[in-house]
Short mmCIF file of C-alpha atoms and ligand atoms in Angstrom, two decimals:
data_model
loop_
_atom_site.label_atom_id
_atom_site.label_comp_id
_atom_site.label_asym_id
_atom_site.label_seq_id
_atom_site.Cartn_x
_atom_site.Cartn_y
_atom_site.Cartn_z
CA MET A 1 -37.89 -57.01 1.65
CA ASP A 2 -35.56 -54.98 3.80
CA PRO A 3 -37.55 -52.07 5.36
CA PHE A 4 -34.74 -49.74 4.40
CA VAL A 5 -35.09 -50.63 0.72
CA VAL A 6 -38.84 -50.07 0.94
CA LEU A 7 -38.27 -46.65 2.43
CA VAL A 8 -35.81 -45.69 -0.29
CA LEU A 9 -38.19 -46.91 -2.99
CA CYS A 10 -41.08 -44.92 -1.55
CA LEU A 11 -39.02 -41.77 -1.26
CA SER A 12 -37.80 -42.13 -4.82
CA CYS A 13 -41.36 -42.51 -6.06
CA LEU A 14 -42.43 -39.37 -4.23
CA LEU A 15 -39.49 -37.48 -5.62
CA LEU A 16 -40.22 -38.61 -9.18
CA LEU A 17 -43.89 -37.76 -8.80
CA SER A 18 -43.09 -34.27 -7.60
CA LEU A 19 -40.49 -33.75 -10.35
CA TRP A 20 -43.00 -34.90 -12.92
CA ARG A 21 -45.69 -32.56 -11.62
CA GLN A 22 -43.31 -29.64 -11.68
CA SER A 23 -41.98 -30.38 -15.13
CA SER A 24 -45.43 -30.76 -16.65
CA ALA A 25 -46.37 -27.31 -15.30
CA ARG A 26 -43.00 -26.06 -16.45
CA GLY A 27 -43.54 -27.20 -20.01
CA LYS A 28 -45.57 -24.13 -20.88
CA LEU A 29 -43.90 -21.54 -18.68
CA PRO A 30 -40.72 -19.77 -19.88
CA PRO A 31 -37.50 -21.79 -19.42
CA GLY A 32 -35.28 -21.52 -16.39
CA PRO A 33 -32.96 -23.37 -14.04
CA THR A 34 -34.17 -26.86 -13.10
CA PRO A 35 -35.97 -26.71 -9.75
CA LEU A 36 -35.47 -29.23 -6.97
CA PRO A 37 -38.60 -30.78 -5.49
CA ILE A 38 -40.19 -28.68 -2.72
CA ILE A 39 -37.42 -26.08 -2.40
CA GLY A 40 -37.31 -25.13 -6.08
CA ASN A 41 -34.34 -22.93 -7.04
CA ILE A 42 -33.94 -21.37 -3.62
CA LEU A 43 -30.38 -22.70 -3.23
CA GLN A 44 -29.35 -20.98 -6.47
CA VAL A 45 -30.69 -17.60 -5.38
CA ASP A 46 -28.70 -15.38 -3.06
CA VAL A 47 -31.55 -13.99 -0.90
CA LYS A 48 -29.35 -11.06 0.13
CA ASP A 49 -28.97 -9.99 -3.49
CA ILE A 50 -31.93 -11.34 -5.44
CA SER A 51 -31.46 -8.81 -8.23
CA LYS A 52 -27.90 -9.94 -8.97
CA SER A 53 -28.92 -13.60 -8.96
CA LEU A 54 -31.69 -12.87 -11.46
CA SER A 55 -29.28 -10.96 -13.65
CA ASN A 56 -26.97 -14.00 -13.60
CA PHE A 57 -29.84 -16.27 -14.69
CA SER A 58 -30.74 -13.91 -17.54
CA LYS A 59 -27.30 -14.43 -19.05
CA VAL A 60 -28.14 -18.12 -19.45
CA TYR A 61 -31.90 -18.11 -20.06
CA GLY A 62 -32.52 -14.76 -21.77
CA PRO A 63 -34.86 -11.88 -20.89
CA VAL A 64 -37.90 -14.00 -19.91
CA PHE A 65 -37.41 -16.95 -17.57
CA THR A 66 -38.95 -18.86 -14.68
CA VAL A 67 -37.47 -19.29 -11.20
CA TYR A 68 -39.08 -21.44 -8.50
CA PHE A 69 -39.21 -19.86 -5.07
CA GLY A 70 -40.17 -23.02 -3.23
CA GLN A 71 -43.07 -24.56 -5.12
CA LYS A 72 -44.10 -21.19 -6.49
CA PRO A 73 -43.03 -20.32 -10.04
CA VAL A 74 -42.07 -16.69 -10.59
CA VAL A 75 -41.70 -15.36 -14.13
CA VAL A 76 -38.85 -12.86 -14.32
CA LEU A 77 -38.65 -10.09 -16.91
CA HIS A 78 -35.16 -8.73 -17.46
CA GLY A 79 -34.13 -5.76 -19.60
CA TYR A 80 -36.00 -2.73 -20.94
CA GLU A 81 -37.74 -4.46 -23.86
CA ALA A 82 -39.38 -7.23 -21.84
CA VAL A 83 -40.27 -4.93 -18.91
CA LYS A 84 -41.80 -2.31 -21.20
CA GLU A 85 -43.67 -4.91 -23.26
CA ALA A 86 -45.29 -6.24 -20.08
CA LEU A 87 -45.90 -3.18 -17.90
CA ILE A 88 -46.79 -0.73 -20.68
CA ASP A 89 -47.88 -2.57 -23.84
CA MET A 90 -49.80 -5.23 -21.86
CA GLY A 91 -50.48 -2.94 -18.91
CA GLU A 92 -53.90 -4.30 -18.02
CA GLU A 93 -52.83 -7.97 -18.03
CA PHE A 94 -49.76 -7.27 -15.88
CA SER A 95 -51.49 -4.91 -13.45
CA GLY A 96 -52.19 -7.54 -10.75
CA ARG A 97 -50.33 -7.51 -7.47
CA GLY A 98 -48.43 -10.61 -6.39
CA ILE A 99 -48.03 -10.07 -2.72
CA LEU A 100 -46.09 -11.55 0.18
CA ALA A 101 -48.06 -14.06 2.21
CA VAL A 102 -47.46 -12.06 5.39
CA ALA A 103 -48.74 -8.83 3.89
CA GLU A 104 -51.74 -10.79 2.68
CA ARG A 105 -52.52 -11.81 6.25
CA ALA A 106 -52.19 -8.32 7.57
CA ASN A 107 -54.17 -6.40 4.97
CA LYS A 108 -56.44 -9.10 3.54
CA GLY A 109 -56.43 -7.44 0.14
CA HIS A 110 -57.63 -4.07 1.43
CA GLY A 111 -55.99 -0.72 0.72
CA ILE A 112 -53.89 0.16 -2.32
CA VAL A 113 -50.60 -1.73 -2.38
CA SER A 114 -51.96 -5.26 -1.96
CA SER A 115 -55.47 -4.90 -3.39
CA ASN A 116 -56.63 -6.05 -6.82
CA GLY A 117 -59.57 -5.67 -9.18
CA LYS A 118 -62.27 -3.05 -8.77
CA THR A 119 -61.40 -2.03 -5.20
CA TRP A 120 -57.82 -1.31 -6.28
CA LYS A 121 -58.95 0.68 -9.35
CA ASP A 122 -61.45 2.82 -7.43
CA ILE A 123 -59.22 3.60 -4.48
CA ARG A 124 -56.17 4.19 -6.63
CA ARG A 125 -58.01 6.65 -8.87
CA PHE A 126 -59.45 8.48 -5.87
CA SER A 127 -56.06 8.65 -4.10
CA LEU A 128 -54.30 9.95 -7.21
CA MET A 129 -56.88 12.71 -7.59
CA THR A 130 -56.59 13.65 -3.96
CA LEU A 131 -52.80 13.72 -4.06
CA ARG A 132 -52.96 15.84 -7.19
CA ASN A 133 -54.75 18.57 -5.29
CA PHE A 134 -58.27 18.19 -6.53
CA GLY A 135 -60.29 19.47 -3.63
CA MET A 136 -58.11 19.06 -0.61
CA GLY A 137 -58.86 22.38 0.97
CA LYS A 138 -56.91 25.57 0.67
CA ARG A 139 -53.40 24.29 1.17
CA SER A 140 -51.62 22.68 -1.74
CA ILE A 141 -49.41 19.61 -1.47
CA GLU A 142 -46.43 21.73 -2.51
CA ASP A 143 -47.14 24.11 0.35
CA ARG A 144 -47.04 21.18 2.79
CA VAL A 145 -43.76 19.84 1.40
CA GLN A 146 -42.18 23.32 1.55
CA GLU A 147 -43.26 23.71 5.18
CA GLU A 148 -41.67 20.34 6.01
CA ALA A 149 -38.46 21.26 4.14
CA ARG A 150 -38.13 24.39 6.31
CA CYS A 151 -38.72 22.38 9.51
CA LEU A 152 -36.15 19.83 8.35
CA VAL A 153 -33.58 22.58 7.91
CA GLU A 154 -34.31 23.93 11.41
CA GLU A 155 -33.87 20.44 12.84
CA LEU A 156 -30.55 20.01 11.00
CA ARG A 157 -29.41 23.41 12.32
CA LYS A 158 -29.77 22.02 15.84
CA THR A 159 -26.92 19.58 15.16
CA LYS A 160 -24.67 22.66 15.34
CA SER A 161 -22.29 21.43 12.62
CA SER A 162 -21.29 18.40 14.67
CA PRO A 163 -21.01 15.06 12.85
CA CYS A 164 -24.20 12.99 12.81
CA ASP A 165 -25.85 9.98 11.22
CA PRO A 166 -28.77 11.69 9.42
CA THR A 167 -31.00 8.59 9.24
CA PHE A 168 -33.48 9.49 11.97
CA ILE A 169 -34.05 13.14 11.06
CA LEU A 170 -34.37 12.27 7.38
CA SER A 171 -37.04 9.66 8.05
CA CYS A 172 -39.12 12.16 10.04
CA ALA A 173 -39.58 14.51 7.10
CA PRO A 174 -41.29 12.22 4.53
CA CYS A 175 -43.39 10.59 7.26
CA ASN A 176 -44.56 14.02 8.36
CA VAL A 177 -45.49 15.03 4.82
CA ILE A 178 -47.85 12.04 4.74
CA CYS A 179 -49.19 13.05 8.18
CA SER A 180 -49.90 16.52 6.88
CA ILE A 181 -51.75 15.14 3.85
CA ILE A 182 -53.72 12.56 5.83
CA PHE A 183 -54.28 14.19 9.24
CA GLN A 184 -54.23 17.85 8.13
CA ASN A 185 -51.23 18.78 10.28
CA ARG A 186 -47.62 17.81 10.66
CA PHE A 187 -46.22 16.84 14.07
CA ASP A 188 -43.32 18.17 16.04
CA TYR A 189 -40.33 15.80 15.62
CA LYS A 190 -40.53 15.13 19.37
CA ASP A 191 -44.29 14.44 19.54
CA GLN A 192 -44.78 11.06 21.19
CA ASN A 193 -47.63 9.97 18.89
CA PHE A 194 -45.45 10.79 15.91
CA LEU A 195 -42.45 8.92 17.29
CA ASN A 196 -44.55 5.82 18.06
CA LEU A 197 -45.93 5.79 14.55
CA LEU A 198 -42.49 6.22 13.02
CA GLU A 199 -40.90 3.58 15.17
CA ARG A 200 -43.48 0.91 14.33
CA LEU A 201 -43.21 1.76 10.67
CA ASN A 202 -39.42 1.43 10.74
CA GLU A 203 -39.60 -1.84 12.60
CA ASN A 204 -42.00 -3.27 10.03
CA VAL A 205 -39.80 -2.27 7.13
CA ARG A 206 -36.90 -4.00 8.89
CA ILE A 207 -38.94 -7.17 9.41
CA LEU A 208 -40.37 -7.17 5.89
CA SER A 209 -36.95 -6.85 4.29
CA SER A 210 -35.25 -9.47 6.43
CA THR A 211 -33.81 -12.44 4.61
CA TRP A 212 -35.63 -14.82 6.90
CA LEU A 213 -38.98 -13.44 5.95
CA GLN A 214 -38.21 -13.66 2.24
CA VAL A 215 -37.34 -17.32 2.64
CA CYS A 216 -40.22 -18.19 4.94
CA ASP A 217 -42.67 -16.42 2.70
CA ASN A 218 -42.29 -19.28 0.26
CA PHE A 219 -43.31 -21.73 2.94
CA PRO A 220 -46.35 -20.05 4.52
CA PRO A 221 -46.78 -22.65 7.29
CA LEU A 222 -43.35 -21.60 8.56
CA ILE A 223 -44.45 -18.01 9.15
CA ASP A 224 -46.49 -19.05 12.16
CA TYR A 225 -43.45 -20.64 13.73
CA LEU A 226 -41.09 -17.75 13.12
CA PRO A 227 -40.31 -16.63 16.63
CA GLY A 228 -41.58 -13.15 17.29
CA THR A 229 -41.25 -11.32 14.01
CA HIS A 230 -44.60 -12.29 12.58
CA ASN A 231 -46.41 -11.29 15.75
CA THR A 232 -44.48 -8.06 16.05
CA LEU A 233 -45.45 -7.23 12.50
CA LEU A 234 -49.14 -7.84 13.12
CA LYS A 235 -49.02 -6.00 16.46
CA ASN A 236 -47.40 -2.96 14.85
CA ILE A 237 -49.95 -2.95 12.06
CA ALA A 238 -52.77 -3.24 14.58
CA TYR A 239 -51.32 -0.31 16.55
CA THR A 240 -51.07 1.89 13.45
CA LYS A 241 -54.58 0.98 12.39
CA SER A 242 -56.10 1.77 15.76
CA TYR A 243 -54.34 5.15 15.80
CA VAL A 244 -55.68 5.92 12.33
CA LEU A 245 -59.16 4.76 13.34
CA GLU A 246 -59.12 7.13 16.31
CA LYS A 247 -58.17 9.98 13.98
CA VAL A 248 -60.94 8.96 11.56
CA LYS A 249 -63.51 9.27 14.39
CA GLU A 250 -62.26 12.76 15.25
CA HIS A 251 -62.57 13.67 11.59
CA GLN A 252 -66.12 12.32 11.39
CA GLU A 253 -67.19 14.55 14.26
CA SER A 254 -65.75 17.72 12.81
CA LEU A 255 -66.38 17.02 9.11
CA ASP A 256 -67.54 19.90 6.92
CA ILE A 257 -68.57 18.45 3.55
CA ASN A 258 -67.85 21.71 1.77
CA ASN A 259 -64.45 22.13 3.32
CA PRO A 260 -62.34 18.97 3.22
CA ARG A 261 -59.11 19.48 5.14
CA ASP A 262 -57.16 16.39 4.20
CA TYR A 263 -57.18 12.86 2.71
CA ILE A 264 -59.37 11.43 5.49
CA ASP A 265 -62.02 14.12 4.96
CA CYS A 266 -62.04 13.49 1.20
CA PHE A 267 -62.41 9.74 1.77
CA LEU A 268 -65.28 10.25 4.25
CA ILE A 269 -67.09 12.46 1.74
CA LYS A 270 -66.61 9.80 -0.93
CA MET A 271 -68.01 7.17 1.47
CA GLU A 272 -71.11 9.31 2.03
CA GLN A 273 -71.63 9.71 -1.74
CA GLU A 274 -71.32 5.96 -2.29
CA LYS A 275 -73.27 4.77 0.72
CA HIS A 276 -76.09 3.24 -1.34
CA ASN A 277 -73.65 1.31 -3.52
CA GLN A 278 -73.35 -2.22 -2.11
CA HIS A 279 -70.11 -2.91 -3.97
CA SER A 280 -68.39 0.31 -3.12
CA GLY A 281 -64.72 0.04 -2.20
CA PHE A 282 -65.03 3.14 -0.04
CA THR A 283 -65.32 1.53 3.39
CA ILE A 284 -63.72 2.32 6.75
CA GLU A 285 -61.60 -0.83 6.44
CA ASN A 286 -60.22 0.35 3.09
CA LEU A 287 -59.70 3.88 4.41
CA VAL A 288 -57.59 2.62 7.31
CA CYS A 289 -55.57 0.23 5.10
CA SER A 290 -55.02 2.88 2.42
CA VAL A 291 -53.70 5.29 5.02
CA SER A 292 -51.28 2.64 6.36
CA ASP A 293 -50.24 1.93 2.77
CA LEU A 294 -49.43 5.59 2.15
CA PHE A 295 -47.27 5.61 5.28
CA GLY A 296 -45.64 2.30 4.48
CA ALA A 297 -44.90 3.09 0.83
CA GLY A 298 -44.08 6.77 1.20
CA THR A 299 -41.79 7.07 4.21
CA GLU A 300 -38.82 4.73 3.96
CA THR A 301 -38.53 4.96 0.15
CA THR A 302 -38.21 8.74 0.15
CA SER A 303 -36.01 9.00 3.23
CA THR A 304 -33.60 6.33 1.98
CA THR A 305 -33.31 8.17 -1.34
CA VAL A 306 -32.53 11.50 0.36
CA ARG A 307 -30.03 9.84 2.74
CA TYR A 308 -28.32 8.05 -0.16
CA GLY A 309 -28.39 11.28 -2.18
CA LEU A 310 -26.57 13.21 0.55
CA LEU A 311 -23.90 10.49 0.68
CA LEU A 312 -23.35 10.86 -3.08
CA LEU A 313 -23.20 14.65 -2.74
CA LEU A 314 -20.53 14.22 -0.03
CA LYS A 315 -18.58 11.89 -2.27
CA TYR A 316 -18.70 14.25 -5.28
CA PRO A 317 -18.13 17.83 -3.99
CA GLU A 318 -17.75 19.14 -7.56
CA VAL A 319 -21.32 18.02 -8.31
CA THR A 320 -22.58 19.64 -5.10
CA ALA A 321 -20.83 22.90 -5.94
CA LYS A 322 -22.57 23.05 -9.34
CA VAL A 323 -25.97 22.42 -7.74
CA GLN A 324 -25.33 25.14 -5.16
CA GLU A 325 -24.26 27.53 -7.91
CA GLU A 326 -27.54 26.86 -9.71
CA ILE A 327 -29.58 27.32 -6.54
CA GLY A 328 -27.82 30.64 -5.88
CA ARG A 329 -28.51 31.83 -9.42
CA VAL A 330 -32.14 30.73 -9.75
CA VAL A 331 -33.51 30.80 -6.20
CA GLY A 332 -31.14 33.01 -4.23
CA ARG A 333 -30.97 33.09 -0.46
CA HIS A 334 -34.16 34.85 0.54
CA ARG A 335 -37.01 32.53 -0.45
CA SER A 336 -37.72 28.79 -0.36
CA PRO A 337 -37.16 26.76 -3.53
CA CYS A 338 -40.42 25.83 -5.30
CA MET A 339 -41.37 23.41 -8.07
CA GLN A 340 -41.50 26.18 -10.68
CA ASP A 341 -37.74 26.59 -10.23
CA ARG A 342 -37.04 23.07 -11.45
CA SER A 343 -37.45 23.79 -15.17
CA ARG A 344 -34.79 26.48 -14.84
CA MET A 345 -32.40 24.16 -12.98
CA PRO A 346 -31.45 21.43 -15.48
CA TYR A 347 -28.26 20.44 -13.65
CA THR A 348 -30.04 19.95 -10.31
CA ASP A 349 -32.83 18.06 -12.07
CA ALA A 350 -30.24 15.77 -13.66
CA VAL A 351 -28.57 15.19 -10.28
CA VAL A 352 -31.85 14.14 -8.65
CA HIS A 353 -32.57 11.77 -11.54
CA GLU A 354 -29.04 10.36 -11.39
CA ILE A 355 -29.36 9.75 -7.65
CA GLN A 356 -32.48 7.69 -8.24
CA ARG A 357 -30.97 5.86 -11.19
CA TYR A 358 -27.69 5.08 -9.47
CA ILE A 359 -29.14 3.88 -6.15
CA ASN A 360 -31.70 1.63 -7.84
CA LEU A 361 -33.83 1.57 -4.68
CA LEU A 362 -36.15 -1.32 -5.52
CA PRO A 363 -34.08 -3.50 -7.90
CA THR A 364 -36.76 -6.11 -8.53
CA ASN A 365 -39.78 -3.78 -8.14
CA LEU A 366 -42.75 -4.92 -6.06
CA PRO A 367 -44.09 -8.26 -7.30
CA HIS A 368 -46.82 -8.16 -9.95
CA ALA A 369 -49.23 -10.91 -11.03
CA VAL A 370 -51.00 -11.52 -14.33
CA THR A 371 -54.74 -10.87 -14.13
CA CYS A 372 -55.71 -13.58 -16.67
CA ASP A 373 -54.17 -16.42 -18.68
CA ILE A 374 -51.91 -14.78 -21.24
CA LYS A 375 -49.53 -15.46 -24.07
CA PHE A 376 -46.30 -13.51 -23.75
CA ARG A 377 -43.60 -13.89 -26.42
CA ASN A 378 -44.92 -17.37 -27.25
CA TYR A 379 -44.93 -18.49 -23.63
CA TYR A 380 -48.09 -19.33 -21.76
CA ILE A 381 -48.45 -17.66 -18.34
CA PRO A 382 -51.48 -18.76 -16.29
CA LYS A 383 -53.65 -16.27 -14.38
CA GLY A 384 -52.26 -15.35 -10.98
CA THR A 385 -48.60 -16.19 -11.76
CA THR A 386 -46.21 -13.92 -9.87
CA ILE A 387 -44.09 -11.64 -12.07
CA PHE A 388 -40.80 -9.99 -11.10
CA THR A 389 -39.68 -7.07 -13.25
CA SER A 390 -36.02 -6.16 -12.94
CA LEU A 391 -35.93 -2.35 -12.68
CA SER A 392 -32.23 -2.76 -12.05
CA SER A 393 -31.71 -4.12 -15.57
CA VAL A 394 -33.44 -1.01 -16.95
CA LEU A 395 -31.81 1.65 -14.74
CA HIS A 396 -28.35 0.16 -15.27
CA ASP A 397 -28.68 -0.55 -19.00
CA GLU A 398 -25.25 -0.14 -20.57
CA LYS A 399 -26.36 1.33 -23.89
CA GLU A 400 -28.71 3.94 -22.44
CA PHE A 401 -26.39 4.91 -19.57
CA PRO A 402 -22.73 4.28 -20.50
CA ASN A 403 -20.79 3.17 -17.39
CA PRO A 404 -24.01 2.51 -15.49
CA LYS A 405 -22.20 1.75 -12.22
CA VAL A 406 -20.69 5.27 -12.16
CA PHE A 407 -22.55 8.21 -10.61
CA ASP A 408 -22.63 10.79 -13.39
CA PRO A 409 -25.32 13.50 -13.77
CA GLY A 410 -24.21 13.61 -17.43
CA HIS A 411 -26.45 10.56 -17.92
CA PHE A 412 -29.36 13.06 -17.94
CA LEU A 413 -27.77 16.05 -19.74
CA ASP A 414 -27.23 16.77 -23.44
CA GLU A 415 -24.13 18.47 -24.91
CA SER A 416 -25.43 21.96 -24.18
CA GLY A 417 -26.31 21.19 -20.57
CA ASN A 418 -30.06 20.84 -21.05
CA PHE A 419 -31.96 18.20 -19.16
CA LYS A 420 -32.27 14.99 -21.20
CA LYS A 421 -35.24 12.72 -20.55
CA SER A 422 -34.93 8.93 -20.74
CA ASP A 423 -37.58 6.25 -21.14
CA TYR A 424 -35.28 4.02 -19.09
CA PHE A 425 -35.81 6.16 -15.99
CA MET A 426 -38.05 3.70 -14.10
CA PRO A 427 -37.29 3.95 -10.36
CA PHE A 428 -41.05 4.29 -9.81
CA SER A 429 -41.81 1.36 -12.16
CA ALA A 430 -44.15 1.94 -15.14
CA GLY A 431 -47.66 1.26 -16.37
CA LYS A 432 -50.86 0.89 -14.38
CA ARG A 433 -49.22 0.03 -11.05
CA ILE A 434 -46.61 2.79 -11.29
CA CYS A 435 -45.85 4.33 -7.89
CA LEU A 436 -48.91 6.24 -6.79
CA GLY A 437 -46.75 8.76 -4.97
CA GLU A 438 -44.42 9.50 -7.89
CA SER A 439 -45.21 13.19 -8.22
CA LEU A 440 -45.22 13.69 -4.45
CA ALA A 441 -41.92 11.83 -4.09
CA ARG A 442 -40.27 13.85 -6.87
CA MET A 443 -41.49 17.03 -5.23
CA GLU A 444 -40.04 15.94 -1.88
CA LEU A 445 -36.70 14.91 -3.36
CA PHE A 446 -36.30 18.20 -5.24
CA LEU A 447 -37.49 20.48 -2.43
CA PHE A 448 -35.69 18.68 0.44
CA LEU A 449 -32.36 18.47 -1.39
CA THR A 450 -32.40 22.03 -2.73
CA THR A 451 -33.55 23.51 0.60
CA ILE A 452 -30.77 21.63 2.43
CA LEU A 453 -28.11 22.77 -0.06
CA GLN A 454 -29.43 26.34 0.05
CA ASN A 455 -28.81 26.42 3.79
CA PHE A 456 -25.82 24.15 4.42
CA ASN A 457 -22.45 23.13 3.11
CA LEU A 458 -21.98 19.38 3.54
CA LYS A 459 -18.83 18.15 5.13
CA SER A 460 -17.49 14.62 5.45
CA LEU A 461 -15.27 13.43 8.31
CA VAL A 462 -13.20 11.28 5.97
CA ASP A 463 -11.67 12.17 2.61
CA PRO A 464 -14.55 12.01 0.06
CA LYS A 465 -12.42 9.65 -2.05
CA ASP A 466 -12.55 7.10 0.76
CA LEU A 467 -16.35 7.17 1.07
CA ASP A 468 -17.92 3.89 0.01
CA THR A 469 -21.16 4.33 -1.94
CA THR A 470 -21.87 0.73 -2.95
CA PRO A 471 -25.32 -0.29 -1.72
CA VAL A 472 -25.80 -2.69 1.12
CA ALA A 473 -28.32 -4.98 -0.55
CA ASN A 474 -30.96 -6.23 1.86
CA GLY A 475 -33.64 -8.46 0.41
CA PHE A 476 -35.69 -6.27 -1.88
CA ALA A 477 -34.30 -2.75 -1.27
CA SER A 478 -30.87 -1.14 -1.74
CA VAL A 479 -29.74 0.89 1.25
CA PRO A 480 -26.63 3.07 1.61
CA PRO A 481 -23.83 2.14 4.01
CA SER A 482 -24.14 4.19 7.20
CA TYR A 483 -22.06 7.36 7.32
CA GLN A 484 -21.44 10.57 9.28
CA ILE A 485 -22.04 14.05 7.92
CA CYS A 486 -21.73 17.66 9.16
CA PHE A 487 -24.25 20.33 8.15
CA ASN A 488 -22.37 23.63 8.20
CA PRO A 489 -24.69 26.66 7.83
CA VAL A 490 -23.71 28.76 4.79
C1 HEM B 501 -38.29 7.92 -3.87
C2 HEM B 501 -39.45 7.54 -3.43
C3 HEM B 501 -40.28 6.41 -3.99
C4 HEM B 501 -39.94 5.37 -4.82
C5 HEM B 501 -38.58 5.07 -5.45
C6 HEM B 501 -41.13 4.58 -5.01
C7 HEM B 501 -41.20 3.45 -5.82
C8 HEM B 501 -42.32 2.66 -5.94
C9 HEM B 501 -42.37 1.44 -6.71
C10 HEM B 501 -41.22 0.85 -7.54
C11 HEM B 501 -43.62 0.93 -6.57
C12 HEM B 501 -44.16 -0.38 -7.17
C13 HEM B 501 -44.77 -0.11 -8.51
C14 HEM B 501 -45.25 -1.37 -9.18
O1 HEM B 501 -45.83 -2.25 -8.51
O2 HEM B 501 -45.04 -1.53 -10.39
C15 HEM B 501 -44.37 1.83 -5.72
C16 HEM B 501 -45.71 1.64 -5.38
C17 HEM B 501 -46.41 2.52 -4.56
N1 HEM B 501 -45.95 3.70 -4.02
FE1 HEM B 501 -44.10 4.47 -4.24
N2 HEM B 501 -42.16 5.13 -4.31
C18 HEM B 501 -41.69 6.24 -3.67
C19 HEM B 501 -42.42 7.13 -2.88
C20 HEM B 501 -43.75 7.03 -2.60
C21 HEM B 501 -44.51 7.99 -1.84
C22 HEM B 501 -43.98 9.32 -1.26
C23 HEM B 501 -45.78 7.51 -1.73
C24 HEM B 501 -46.91 8.17 -1.00
C25 HEM B 501 -47.95 8.67 -1.52
C26 HEM B 501 -45.82 6.25 -2.44
C27 HEM B 501 -46.93 5.44 -2.57
C28 HEM B 501 -46.97 4.26 -3.28
C29 HEM B 501 -48.14 3.40 -3.34
C30 HEM B 501 -49.50 3.63 -2.63
C31 HEM B 501 -47.79 2.31 -4.15
C32 HEM B 501 -48.67 1.12 -4.56
C33 HEM B 501 -49.35 1.44 -5.89
C34 HEM B 501 -50.26 0.33 -6.38
O3 HEM B 501 -50.09 -0.82 -5.99
O4 HEM B 501 -51.17 0.64 -7.18
N3 HEM B 501 -44.57 5.99 -2.96
N4 HEM B 501 -43.56 2.87 -5.36
C1 NAG B 502 -23.27 -14.00 -10.35
O1 NAG B 502 -22.25 -14.52 -11.20
C2 NAG B 502 -20.94 -14.12 -10.84
C3 NAG B 502 -19.97 -14.59 -11.91
O2 NAG B 502 -20.29 -15.86 -12.38
C4 NAG B 502 -20.61 -14.72 -9.46
O3 NAG B 502 -19.31 -14.36 -9.06
C5 NAG B 502 -21.62 -14.18 -8.45
O4 NAG B 502 -21.42 -14.76 -7.17
C6 NAG B 502 -23.05 -14.44 -8.90
N1 NAG B 502 -23.90 -13.70 -8.01
C7 NAG B 502 -25.05 -14.15 -7.49
C8 NAG B 502 -25.71 -13.29 -6.48
O5 NAG B 502 -25.55 -15.19 -7.82
#
């Protein structure tokens, strides 16, 4: 036989075999677009706008469907009903973390974001308690956020009303709040240690959200051949960890068990209490990874939201004026805004909610995984399957929020101007994996935005009508287009 014919026959057999293997696994999983061998549905997914692609699929396959990223099946949940049924009603089963292969290599399942099982439960519970102010010394979290808000305003004053891109200054503030909680004190915005930390963090977020990485993640062997980025990522993580480790040693030397100063002190005390427990999750390794997780999860998310929020306030001066009127009436000029003010500021509260709803920061959430074999709406989903939940489909639901693509604080107000809650408000996700920093983040958003508007009038260089506020989708996060703004002292 002609060698060419033999080759073609062999290839066809391989192809059929692989199709058959995929379709037999597919039989039980929810339906979805037919995957190609090896590359799955990757050609049908726009990696720059995954959320939109998934929303397109849902129109054909319904609210529960399967997409193959390479060989890996991902079950996608689209729309409030399916997302709520999974994350809330079956919270325990859907509480696993499905994590990027690169993150897996860096953290090896330590810490909070990428851990699972008992370690995750123990450290998460402990961190929540600590962030909620149980026994972190004399200074409250709110106190620390207020201090940072005042420093932020001083830093913005230094721009002397000249136009600037606020990205850098706005990323300092949330990073510094975490520093204050973890290391006891904030840093000066020019402190070299602080700038190093911030820079490596920013670089990692850039690498992690690059299209390349999203694609390569489905083909783990490729990661090792990705020029540079993978190594840079690991190098940056190693740098951050060694800095944290150094700080941990300083803390160990000056620890007073009756007087914890910050998160590290609380963790060290917990380690001491659990030292006879062989299976304790409270180890130095987990301490260092948890601290990096708090930085990684708490800096860019909050700063992007504030930066996007200011862009929206520039675009809608009538909204800004109403917020400033409310600040003037409730807070005045002579003291800092505090969290107690929020219940008396329904309009401002609605604006902050609408910012988060509109910008839809993490459209497909972080990936989850099911912790055991389960039956979901008559489909069988095996243990460990990766789950994407479309927060975008919830935050931009047309019935709950008429004209979801329009920025309108009215989405969170009733007829008499009172704040109106919504179960569809899920920018922090829902259920057992819900953002650990939710209350801290909401405190930062409220206090940073109100303190800025108490002290400055915002001015745009171009006519507000010409400002573009459509997100620049990048992999798994929505970021605002870059813009210039002037902070004019009031
Ligand atoms: C506007 C700001 C923020 C947004 C929109 C946000 C959103 C989210 C989302 C959607 C998740 C994934 C939840 C899930 O897997 O279902 C998450 C997880 C997490 N967030 Fe946030 N977050 C913000 C700020 C923060 C801050 C300030 C911190 C710092 C304490 C933080 C710490 C975490 C941690 C540790 C996790 C992992 C939780 C776990 O896996 O158990 N986040 N966040
Ligand atoms: C979604 O579908 C619309 C209309 O069919 C199409 O124009 C668009 O390119 C699709 N988007 C993605 C990201 O697949």
